[in-house]
Amino acid sequence: MWDTLWVDANLATMVSGAKPYGAIPRGAIAAKDGRIAWVGFAADLPGRPETLAREVRACDNAWITPGLVDCHTHLVFGGDRAREFELRLQGASYEEIARAGGGIASTVAATRSATKRELTTSAARRLVGLLHEGVTTVEIKSGYGLDLETELKMLRAAGELAASGVRIKRTVLSLHALPPEFKEDRAAYVQLVADVMIPAIAAEGAADAADAFCETIGFTADEVDYVFSAARAHGLDVKLHAEQLSNQHGAALAARHGALSADHLEYLDDAGVAAMAEAGTVAVLLPGAFYFLRETQSPPIEKLRAAGVAMAVATDCNPGTSPLTSPLAAMNMSCTLFRLTPEEALAGMTREGARALGLQDDVGTLEVGKVADLAIWDINSPAELSYWLGALLLRERVFAGQVVPTIE
Ligand code: NIG
Ligand code: FE
């Protein structure tokens, strides 16, 4: 007997194929021991619902999608950067502020002086925004510590957020900015990350992957290459902030390391697209950062599509370039700013987001055997998820088969 059976529902399974959204109208879905045990047309159920499951939940014709996967966030950090926002509105650029010692460095100072508890508390508040829009898996990066102690403090704080009924994947991003104490010796910092920080973080199991900021104001492709080799040697997956503000050929480098994803990609060139296609590296689109920095060059969506590169969409929630805690707004922006279809946007926040985290066998679609992570929405069509801005659409969030109250 199943544990729970949802009926009177329409399913957007997001299984790729001929049917838009992998839709099953008038469908039903069942969970047992936290996994999806049955999915299909309600008419094909092998008996009367009450005889099949301990609990039957009627959905009033709601739509059920996979729980959303926000595959790129910096949810854990100290302070905020509202002052920097004001400076940018007065004409200062993101790069100028960074070079003057503001930007990421100011968040590093605030994060170093925060306790783990303060970090968990402020991140938990941001996480609520994600959960209220159906997120069941979220990736969280370090990168505002830039020393072993603070990077571990961030990653441990991120791990504690799993208590909110959400799957957390953690990524070490120590190559995010050069810490002030290494201003005169960047080689020594890169060495420290590769030889000490990555091994210690991997040994604690505090991260699943390593990331870096490959940019003129971040790290060179050679520096990233060196740290990625260390990360791979310690069993971590890799992913990269690539081609956000300029073309550093980071995506091709990431692809050479078999990266799960290359993220941002506004300045990605044809060789980068080809390398990603060849390696199966997911393109993670971050329209919140594009919007907030008032960028004008869009990632090469048409070329990614033509090359068959999977495209994920994420919030990039962070204090500097994307103070965004709404995955649905990110989906909306991916349509309005990058011209994704609403179906691509939802796939980007489910199936392809899962792939960008290496979780494609467990989450991201509604298929028998996958984890029963569901988002149940009061909408008439799945395109509405990319259409509204700020509407309360979620009816129920289900994490590993358990209905989780959305309003705390
Ligand atoms: O994804 N670009 C680098 N990292 C972040 C921004 C970090 C910050 O400004 O605090 C991003 O855009
Ligand atoms: Fe980011």
Short mmCIF file of C-alpha atoms and ligand atoms in Angstrom, two decimals:
data_model
loop_
_atom_site.label_atom_id
_atom_site.label_comp_id
_atom_site.label_asym_id
_atom_site.label_seq_id
_atom_site.Cartn_x
_atom_site.Cartn_y
_atom_site.Cartn_z
CA MET A 1 0.00 0.00 0.00
CA TRP A 2 1.25 3.50 -0.86
CA ASP A 3 1.75 6.13 1.84
CA THR A 4 0.13 9.06 0.01
CA LEU A 5 -1.80 9.43 -3.24
CA TRP A 6 -2.53 12.81 -4.81
CA VAL A 7 -5.60 12.86 -7.08
CA ASP A 8 -7.69 15.47 -8.97
CA ALA A 9 -4.46 16.92 -10.28
CA ASN A 10 -2.72 17.75 -13.53
CA LEU A 11 0.92 16.69 -13.68
CA ALA A 12 3.78 18.55 -15.34
CA THR A 13 6.20 15.64 -15.09
CA MET A 14 8.94 17.57 -16.95
CA VAL A 15 10.04 14.30 -18.55
CA SER A 16 11.46 15.47 -21.87
CA GLY A 17 9.73 14.24 -24.98
CA ALA A 18 6.98 15.17 -27.36
CA LYS A 19 4.44 16.38 -24.81
CA PRO A 20 4.90 19.97 -23.57
CA TYR A 21 5.86 19.89 -19.88
CA GLY A 22 5.59 16.08 -20.03
CA ALA A 23 2.01 16.85 -19.05
CA ILE A 24 -0.48 14.30 -17.78
CA PRO A 25 -3.90 15.97 -17.44
CA ARG A 26 -6.27 14.40 -14.89
CA GLY A 27 -3.33 12.55 -13.39
CA ALA A 28 -2.43 11.01 -10.08
CA ILE A 29 0.84 10.45 -8.27
CA ALA A 30 1.72 8.24 -5.32
CA ALA A 31 4.58 8.20 -2.82
CA LYS A 32 5.92 5.33 -0.76
CA ASP A 33 8.91 5.50 1.59
CA GLY A 34 9.72 8.96 0.28
CA ARG A 35 9.92 7.94 -3.37
CA ILE A 36 7.49 8.21 -6.27
CA ALA A 37 5.73 4.83 -6.47
CA TRP A 38 3.21 5.51 -9.25
CA VAL A 39 2.50 8.29 -11.74
CA GLY A 40 -0.03 8.36 -14.56
CA PHE A 41 -3.59 9.09 -15.64
CA ALA A 42 -6.03 8.81 -12.74
CA ALA A 43 -8.20 6.62 -14.98
CA ASP A 44 -5.39 4.05 -15.05
CA LEU A 45 -5.07 3.72 -11.26
CA PRO A 46 -5.16 0.02 -10.34
CA GLY A 47 -8.10 0.41 -7.95
CA ARG A 48 -10.14 2.91 -5.96
CA PRO A 49 -7.85 5.56 -4.38
CA GLU A 50 -8.85 4.74 -0.77
CA THR A 51 -7.81 1.13 -1.30
CA LEU A 52 -4.39 2.10 -2.68
CA ALA A 53 -2.92 4.54 -0.15
CA ARG A 54 -3.08 5.30 3.55
CA GLU A 55 -3.77 8.97 2.74
CA VAL A 56 -5.53 10.35 -0.34
CA ARG A 57 -5.13 14.08 -1.01
CA ALA A 58 -7.52 15.75 -3.46
CA CYS A 59 -5.94 18.67 -5.32
CA ASP A 60 -8.97 20.51 -6.79
CA ASN A 61 -7.48 20.35 -10.28
CA ALA A 62 -4.20 21.94 -9.20
CA TRP A 63 -0.96 21.39 -11.14
CA ILE A 64 1.80 19.26 -9.66
CA THR A 65 5.39 19.86 -10.77
CA PRO A 66 8.66 18.45 -9.49
CA GLY A 67 9.85 20.39 -6.45
CA LEU A 68 11.94 23.30 -7.71
CA VAL A 69 15.72 23.00 -7.77
CA ASP A 70 17.60 26.29 -7.22
CA CYS A 71 21.01 25.13 -8.40
CA HIS A 72 23.08 28.30 -7.82
CA THR A 73 22.82 30.44 -4.69
CA HIS A 74 25.03 32.26 -2.21
CA LEU A 75 22.31 32.14 0.45
CA VAL A 76 24.68 32.27 3.45
CA PHE A 77 26.42 35.62 4.04
CA GLY A 78 26.77 38.40 6.60
CA GLY A 79 25.37 41.92 6.18
CA ASP A 80 23.96 43.33 2.97
CA ARG A 81 25.12 45.62 0.17
CA ALA A 82 22.28 48.17 -0.06
CA ARG A 83 24.84 51.02 0.16
CA GLU A 84 26.68 49.59 -2.86
CA PHE A 85 23.37 49.46 -4.72
CA GLU A 86 22.97 53.19 -4.10
CA LEU A 87 26.52 53.85 -5.35
CA ARG A 88 25.87 51.86 -8.50
CA LEU A 89 22.69 53.84 -9.13
CA GLN A 90 24.84 56.97 -8.92
CA GLY A 91 27.03 55.60 -11.70
CA ALA A 92 29.75 53.42 -10.09
CA SER A 93 30.20 50.07 -11.80
CA TYR A 94 30.33 46.67 -10.07
CA GLU A 95 33.98 46.30 -11.13
CA GLU A 96 34.95 49.78 -9.88
CA ILE A 97 33.44 49.08 -6.48
CA ALA A 98 35.22 45.72 -6.32
CA ARG A 99 38.60 47.23 -7.28
CA ALA A 100 38.15 49.92 -4.60
CA GLY A 101 37.88 47.20 -1.95
CA GLY A 102 34.07 47.10 -1.71
CA GLY A 103 31.89 44.49 -3.32
CA ILE A 104 32.63 40.89 -2.35
CA ALA A 105 35.36 42.06 0.08
CA SER A 106 32.81 43.97 2.17
CA THR A 107 30.62 40.88 2.48
CA VAL A 108 33.73 38.89 3.44
CA ALA A 109 34.35 41.26 6.36
CA ALA A 110 30.70 40.97 7.50
CA THR A 111 30.73 37.19 7.15
CA ARG A 112 33.99 36.75 9.04
CA SER A 113 32.63 38.72 11.99
CA ALA A 114 29.26 36.90 12.09
CA THR A 115 28.68 33.83 14.25
CA LYS A 116 27.52 30.61 12.63
CA ARG A 117 24.17 31.10 14.33
CA GLU A 118 23.79 34.60 12.88
CA LEU A 119 24.59 33.23 9.42
CA THR A 120 22.08 30.40 9.76
CA THR A 121 19.37 32.75 11.03
CA SER A 122 19.71 35.31 8.22
CA ALA A 123 20.00 32.60 5.56
CA ALA A 124 16.95 30.80 6.95
CA ARG A 125 14.89 33.94 6.40
CA ARG A 126 15.97 34.10 2.76
CA LEU A 127 15.36 30.37 2.42
CA VAL A 128 11.72 30.88 3.44
CA GLY A 129 11.25 32.91 0.23
CA LEU A 130 12.50 29.96 -1.80
CA LEU A 131 10.43 27.37 0.07
CA HIS A 132 7.25 29.43 -0.36
CA GLU A 133 7.78 29.06 -4.09
CA GLY A 134 8.17 25.30 -4.07
CA VAL A 135 11.92 24.78 -3.75
CA THR A 136 12.91 21.35 -2.42
CA THR A 137 16.60 21.37 -3.42
CA VAL A 138 18.97 24.30 -3.09
CA GLU A 139 22.67 24.68 -3.74
CA ILE A 140 24.57 27.01 -1.41
CA LYS A 141 28.11 28.27 -1.95
CA SER A 142 30.78 29.46 0.44
CA GLY A 143 33.07 32.21 -0.89
CA TYR A 144 32.59 35.01 1.63
CA GLY A 145 35.03 33.53 4.13
CA LEU A 146 38.19 33.12 2.05
CA ASP A 147 39.93 31.49 4.99
CA LEU A 148 39.44 27.91 6.10
CA GLU A 149 37.71 28.76 9.36
CA THR A 150 35.11 31.08 7.81
CA GLU A 151 34.55 28.95 4.72
CA LEU A 152 33.81 26.00 7.01
CA LYS A 153 31.57 28.19 9.18
CA MET A 154 29.55 29.12 6.09
CA LEU A 155 29.32 25.54 4.83
CA ARG A 156 28.29 24.23 8.23
CA ALA A 157 25.65 26.97 8.49
CA ALA A 158 24.39 25.95 5.04
CA GLY A 159 24.20 22.31 6.16
CA GLU A 160 22.05 23.24 9.15
CA LEU A 161 19.40 24.71 6.83
CA ALA A 162 18.44 21.16 5.84
CA ALA A 163 16.37 21.15 9.03
CA SER A 164 13.81 23.28 7.11
CA GLY A 165 12.82 20.25 5.00
CA VAL A 166 14.95 20.93 1.95
CA ARG A 167 17.84 19.13 0.25
CA ILE A 168 21.05 21.17 0.48
CA LYS A 169 24.00 20.75 -1.87
CA ARG A 170 27.09 22.64 -0.78
CA THR A 171 29.80 24.13 -2.95
CA VAL A 172 33.15 25.53 -1.84
CA LEU A 173 33.86 28.83 -3.63
CA SER A 174 37.12 29.89 -2.02
CA LEU A 175 38.35 31.27 -5.37
CA HIS A 176 35.71 34.00 -5.24
CA ALA A 177 37.92 37.01 -4.50
CA LEU A 178 41.44 37.57 -3.27
CA PRO A 179 41.31 38.02 0.52
CA PRO A 180 42.86 41.31 1.72
CA GLU A 181 45.63 39.53 3.66
CA PHE A 182 46.90 38.00 0.37
CA LYS A 183 46.80 41.22 -1.67
CA GLU A 184 50.54 41.06 -2.32
CA ASP A 185 50.74 37.32 -2.95
CA ARG A 186 47.91 35.83 -4.98
CA ALA A 187 49.91 32.71 -5.83
CA ALA A 188 50.14 31.89 -2.14
CA TYR A 189 46.37 32.13 -1.75
CA VAL A 190 45.70 29.88 -4.74
CA GLN A 191 48.19 27.40 -3.31
CA LEU A 192 46.51 27.55 0.11
CA VAL A 193 43.09 26.87 -1.43
CA ALA A 194 44.39 23.90 -3.42
CA ASP A 195 46.68 22.38 -0.78
CA VAL A 196 44.92 23.13 2.50
CA MET A 197 41.37 24.46 2.22
CA ILE A 198 39.93 22.11 -0.42
CA PRO A 199 41.45 18.98 1.20
CA ALA A 200 40.17 19.94 4.67
CA ILE A 201 36.68 20.82 3.42
CA ALA A 202 36.48 17.62 1.36
CA ALA A 203 37.71 15.55 4.33
CA GLU A 204 34.88 16.93 6.49
CA GLY A 205 32.37 16.21 3.73
CA ALA A 206 31.37 19.88 3.98
CA ALA A 207 31.05 20.35 0.22
CA ASP A 208 29.93 18.33 -2.80
CA ALA A 209 31.56 20.55 -5.40
CA ALA A 210 34.05 23.35 -5.94
CA ASP A 211 33.36 26.57 -7.82
CA ALA A 212 35.44 29.64 -8.75
CA PHE A 213 34.94 33.16 -10.15
CA CYS A 214 36.90 33.19 -13.42
CA GLU A 215 37.04 36.91 -14.21
CA THR A 216 39.40 39.89 -14.45
CA ILE A 217 38.32 40.88 -10.93
CA GLY A 218 38.37 37.23 -9.82
CA PHE A 219 40.82 34.50 -10.86
CA THR A 220 42.57 33.59 -14.09
CA ALA A 221 41.81 30.44 -16.06
CA ASP A 222 45.22 29.05 -15.01
CA GLU A 223 44.49 29.63 -11.32
CA VAL A 224 41.10 27.99 -11.67
CA ASP A 225 42.65 25.09 -13.57
CA TYR A 226 45.07 24.46 -10.69
CA VAL A 227 42.38 24.49 -8.00
CA PHE A 228 39.98 22.39 -10.09
CA SER A 229 42.65 19.68 -10.37
CA ALA A 230 42.92 19.64 -6.58
CA ALA A 231 39.14 19.57 -6.20
CA ARG A 232 38.78 16.64 -8.60
CA ALA A 233 41.60 14.78 -6.83
CA HIS A 234 39.63 15.14 -3.57
CA GLY A 235 36.47 13.75 -5.10
CA LEU A 236 34.59 17.03 -5.59
CA ASP A 237 32.56 17.91 -8.66
CA VAL A 238 33.37 21.25 -10.25
CA LYS A 239 31.32 24.16 -11.63
CA LEU A 240 32.33 27.67 -12.62
CA HIS A 241 31.21 31.32 -12.65
CA ALA A 242 32.26 31.83 -16.26
CA GLU A 243 32.03 34.61 -18.82
CA GLN A 244 29.84 36.83 -16.59
CA LEU A 245 31.54 40.18 -17.27
CA SER A 246 34.08 39.27 -19.96
CA ASN A 247 35.28 36.26 -21.96
CA GLN A 248 38.00 34.45 -20.03
CA HIS A 249 37.37 31.11 -21.83
CA GLY A 250 36.27 29.73 -18.49
CA ALA A 251 33.43 27.60 -19.83
CA ALA A 252 35.80 25.64 -22.07
CA LEU A 253 38.15 25.16 -19.12
CA ALA A 254 35.26 23.95 -16.97
CA ALA A 255 34.18 21.56 -19.73
CA ARG A 256 37.73 20.16 -19.89
CA HIS A 257 37.40 19.28 -16.20
CA GLY A 258 34.05 17.58 -16.83
CA ALA A 259 32.24 20.34 -14.93
CA LEU A 260 28.62 19.82 -13.97
CA SER A 261 27.86 23.38 -15.01
CA ALA A 262 29.19 26.70 -16.22
CA ASP A 263 27.17 29.60 -14.89
CA HIS A 264 26.25 33.17 -16.07
CA LEU A 265 27.78 32.92 -19.62
CA GLU A 266 26.86 36.37 -20.94
CA TYR A 267 30.21 36.53 -22.83
CA LEU A 268 30.35 32.85 -23.87
CA ASP A 269 31.83 32.34 -27.37
CA ASP A 270 31.18 29.64 -29.97
CA ALA A 271 34.14 27.52 -28.84
CA GLY A 272 32.74 27.61 -25.30
CA VAL A 273 29.31 26.48 -26.49
CA ALA A 274 30.87 23.60 -28.43
CA ALA A 275 33.04 22.54 -25.47
CA MET A 276 30.03 22.53 -23.14
CA ALA A 277 27.94 20.52 -25.59
CA GLU A 278 30.74 17.98 -25.97
CA ALA A 279 31.25 17.58 -22.21
CA GLY A 280 27.55 17.64 -21.26
CA THR A 281 28.17 20.68 -19.05
CA VAL A 282 24.91 22.43 -18.10
CA ALA A 283 24.52 26.17 -18.82
CA VAL A 284 23.16 27.79 -15.65
CA LEU A 285 21.41 31.05 -16.54
CA LEU A 286 21.21 33.72 -13.85
CA PRO A 287 18.89 36.44 -15.10
CA GLY A 288 18.64 38.03 -11.63
CA ALA A 289 22.31 39.08 -11.80
CA PHE A 290 21.91 40.23 -15.42
CA TYR A 291 18.94 42.36 -14.37
CA PHE A 292 20.44 43.73 -11.16
CA LEU A 293 23.72 44.74 -12.85
CA ARG A 294 21.76 46.21 -15.78
CA GLU A 295 23.75 44.05 -18.20
CA THR A 296 22.96 44.36 -21.88
CA GLN A 297 24.67 41.34 -23.45
CA SER A 298 22.51 38.25 -23.10
CA PRO A 299 24.00 34.73 -22.97
CA PRO A 300 23.93 33.09 -26.45
CA ILE A 301 20.64 31.26 -25.81
CA GLU A 302 19.97 30.44 -29.47
CA LYS A 303 23.40 28.85 -29.85
CA LEU A 304 23.13 26.88 -26.60
CA ARG A 305 19.75 25.60 -27.72
CA ALA A 306 21.00 24.68 -31.18
CA ALA A 307 23.99 22.84 -29.70
CA GLY A 308 21.73 20.88 -27.34
CA VAL A 309 23.31 22.30 -24.16
CA ALA A 310 20.94 21.83 -21.21
CA MET A 311 19.92 25.18 -19.70
CA ALA A 312 19.17 25.56 -16.00
CA VAL A 313 17.80 28.70 -14.35
CA ALA A 314 18.66 29.78 -10.79
CA THR A 315 18.26 32.77 -8.48
CA ASP A 316 22.00 33.33 -7.76
CA CYS A 317 20.69 34.80 -4.48
CA ASN A 318 23.62 36.91 -3.20
CA PRO A 319 24.08 40.36 -1.66
CA GLY A 320 26.04 41.94 -4.53
CA THR A 321 24.57 41.04 -7.88
CA SER A 322 21.28 39.25 -7.25
CA PRO A 323 19.47 39.92 -3.97
CA LEU A 324 16.69 37.68 -5.24
CA THR A 325 14.84 35.09 -3.19
CA SER A 326 12.17 34.27 -5.77
CA PRO A 327 12.76 31.34 -8.12
CA LEU A 328 9.54 32.17 -9.97
CA ALA A 329 10.80 35.72 -10.61
CA ALA A 330 14.05 34.20 -11.94
CA MET A 331 11.95 32.07 -14.30
CA ASN A 332 9.97 35.13 -15.38
CA MET A 333 13.20 37.06 -16.05
CA SER A 334 14.68 34.14 -18.00
CA CYS A 335 11.71 34.49 -20.34
CA THR A 336 11.51 38.28 -20.57
CA LEU A 337 15.27 39.00 -20.62
CA PHE A 338 16.72 35.84 -22.22
CA ARG A 339 13.73 34.70 -24.31
CA LEU A 340 13.40 31.25 -22.82
CA THR A 341 9.99 29.68 -23.25
CA PRO A 342 8.01 29.19 -20.03
CA GLU A 343 8.51 25.45 -20.54
CA GLU A 344 12.29 25.90 -20.78
CA ALA A 345 12.18 28.11 -17.68
CA LEU A 346 10.38 25.46 -15.65
CA ALA A 347 12.68 22.73 -16.98
CA GLY A 348 15.56 25.00 -16.00
CA MET A 349 14.33 25.21 -12.43
CA THR A 350 13.59 21.46 -12.19
CA ARG A 351 15.10 18.85 -14.54
CA GLU A 352 18.12 20.85 -15.70
CA GLY A 353 18.75 22.36 -12.27
CA ALA A 354 18.97 18.79 -10.96
CA ARG A 355 21.42 17.92 -13.73
CA ALA A 356 23.55 20.96 -12.83
CA LEU A 357 23.92 19.42 -9.36
CA GLY A 358 24.48 15.85 -10.55
CA LEU A 359 21.13 14.89 -9.00
CA GLN A 360 19.35 13.90 -12.19
CA ASP A 361 18.80 10.31 -11.04
CA ASP A 362 17.06 11.47 -7.85
CA VAL A 363 15.08 14.65 -8.46
CA GLY A 364 13.94 17.07 -11.16
CA THR A 365 11.16 15.10 -12.85
CA LEU A 366 8.08 13.17 -11.77
CA GLU A 367 9.10 9.59 -12.50
CA VAL A 368 8.72 6.36 -10.58
CA GLY A 369 11.74 5.75 -8.39
CA LYS A 370 12.73 9.40 -8.00
CA VAL A 371 12.37 11.16 -4.66
CA ALA A 372 8.80 12.37 -4.06
CA ASP A 373 9.67 16.10 -4.04
CA LEU A 374 6.58 17.89 -5.33
CA ALA A 375 5.29 21.42 -5.71
CA ILE A 376 1.50 21.72 -5.98
CA TRP A 377 0.22 24.95 -7.51
CA ASP A 378 -3.12 26.72 -7.76
CA ILE A 379 -2.76 27.57 -11.46
CA ASN A 380 -4.60 26.73 -14.66
CA SER A 381 -1.54 26.09 -16.81
CA PRO A 382 2.16 25.62 -16.04
CA ALA A 383 3.05 28.71 -18.09
CA GLU A 384 1.58 30.73 -15.20
CA LEU A 385 4.65 29.85 -13.14
CA SER A 386 6.76 32.05 -15.44
CA TYR A 387 4.03 34.64 -15.93
CA TRP A 388 3.08 36.05 -12.54
CA LEU A 389 5.48 38.23 -10.58
CA GLY A 390 4.97 38.10 -6.83
CA ALA A 391 1.79 36.02 -6.79
CA LEU A 392 1.26 33.37 -4.12
CA LEU A 393 0.76 30.28 -6.24
CA LEU A 394 1.97 27.42 -4.08
CA ARG A 395 -0.69 25.25 -2.50
CA GLU A 396 1.46 22.52 -1.03
CA ARG A 397 5.14 21.58 -0.88
CA VAL A 398 6.10 17.93 -0.52
CA PHE A 399 9.63 16.98 0.50
CA ALA A 400 10.61 13.30 0.22
CA GLY A 401 6.96 12.27 0.37
CA GLN A 402 6.11 14.45 3.39
CA VAL A 403 3.75 17.42 3.10
CA VAL A 404 5.65 20.38 4.59
CA PRO A 405 3.65 23.35 5.88
CA THR A 406 4.59 26.36 3.76
CA ILE A 407 3.58 29.12 6.17
CA GLU A 408 5.70 28.91 9.31
O1 NIG B 1 27.22 35.09 -8.85
N1 NIG B 1 30.12 36.91 -9.67
C1 NIG B 1 30.53 36.45 -8.64
N2 NIG B 1 29.79 36.00 -7.65
C2 NIG B 1 28.47 36.42 -7.40
C3 NIG B 1 28.40 37.80 -6.86
C4 NIG B 1 29.05 37.92 -5.57
C5 NIG B 1 28.92 39.26 -4.92
O2 NIG B 1 28.94 40.32 -5.57
O3 NIG B 1 28.79 39.23 -3.67
C6 NIG B 1 27.58 36.21 -8.61
O4 NIG B 1 27.22 37.15 -9.34
FE FE B 2 26.90 33.33 -8.24
#
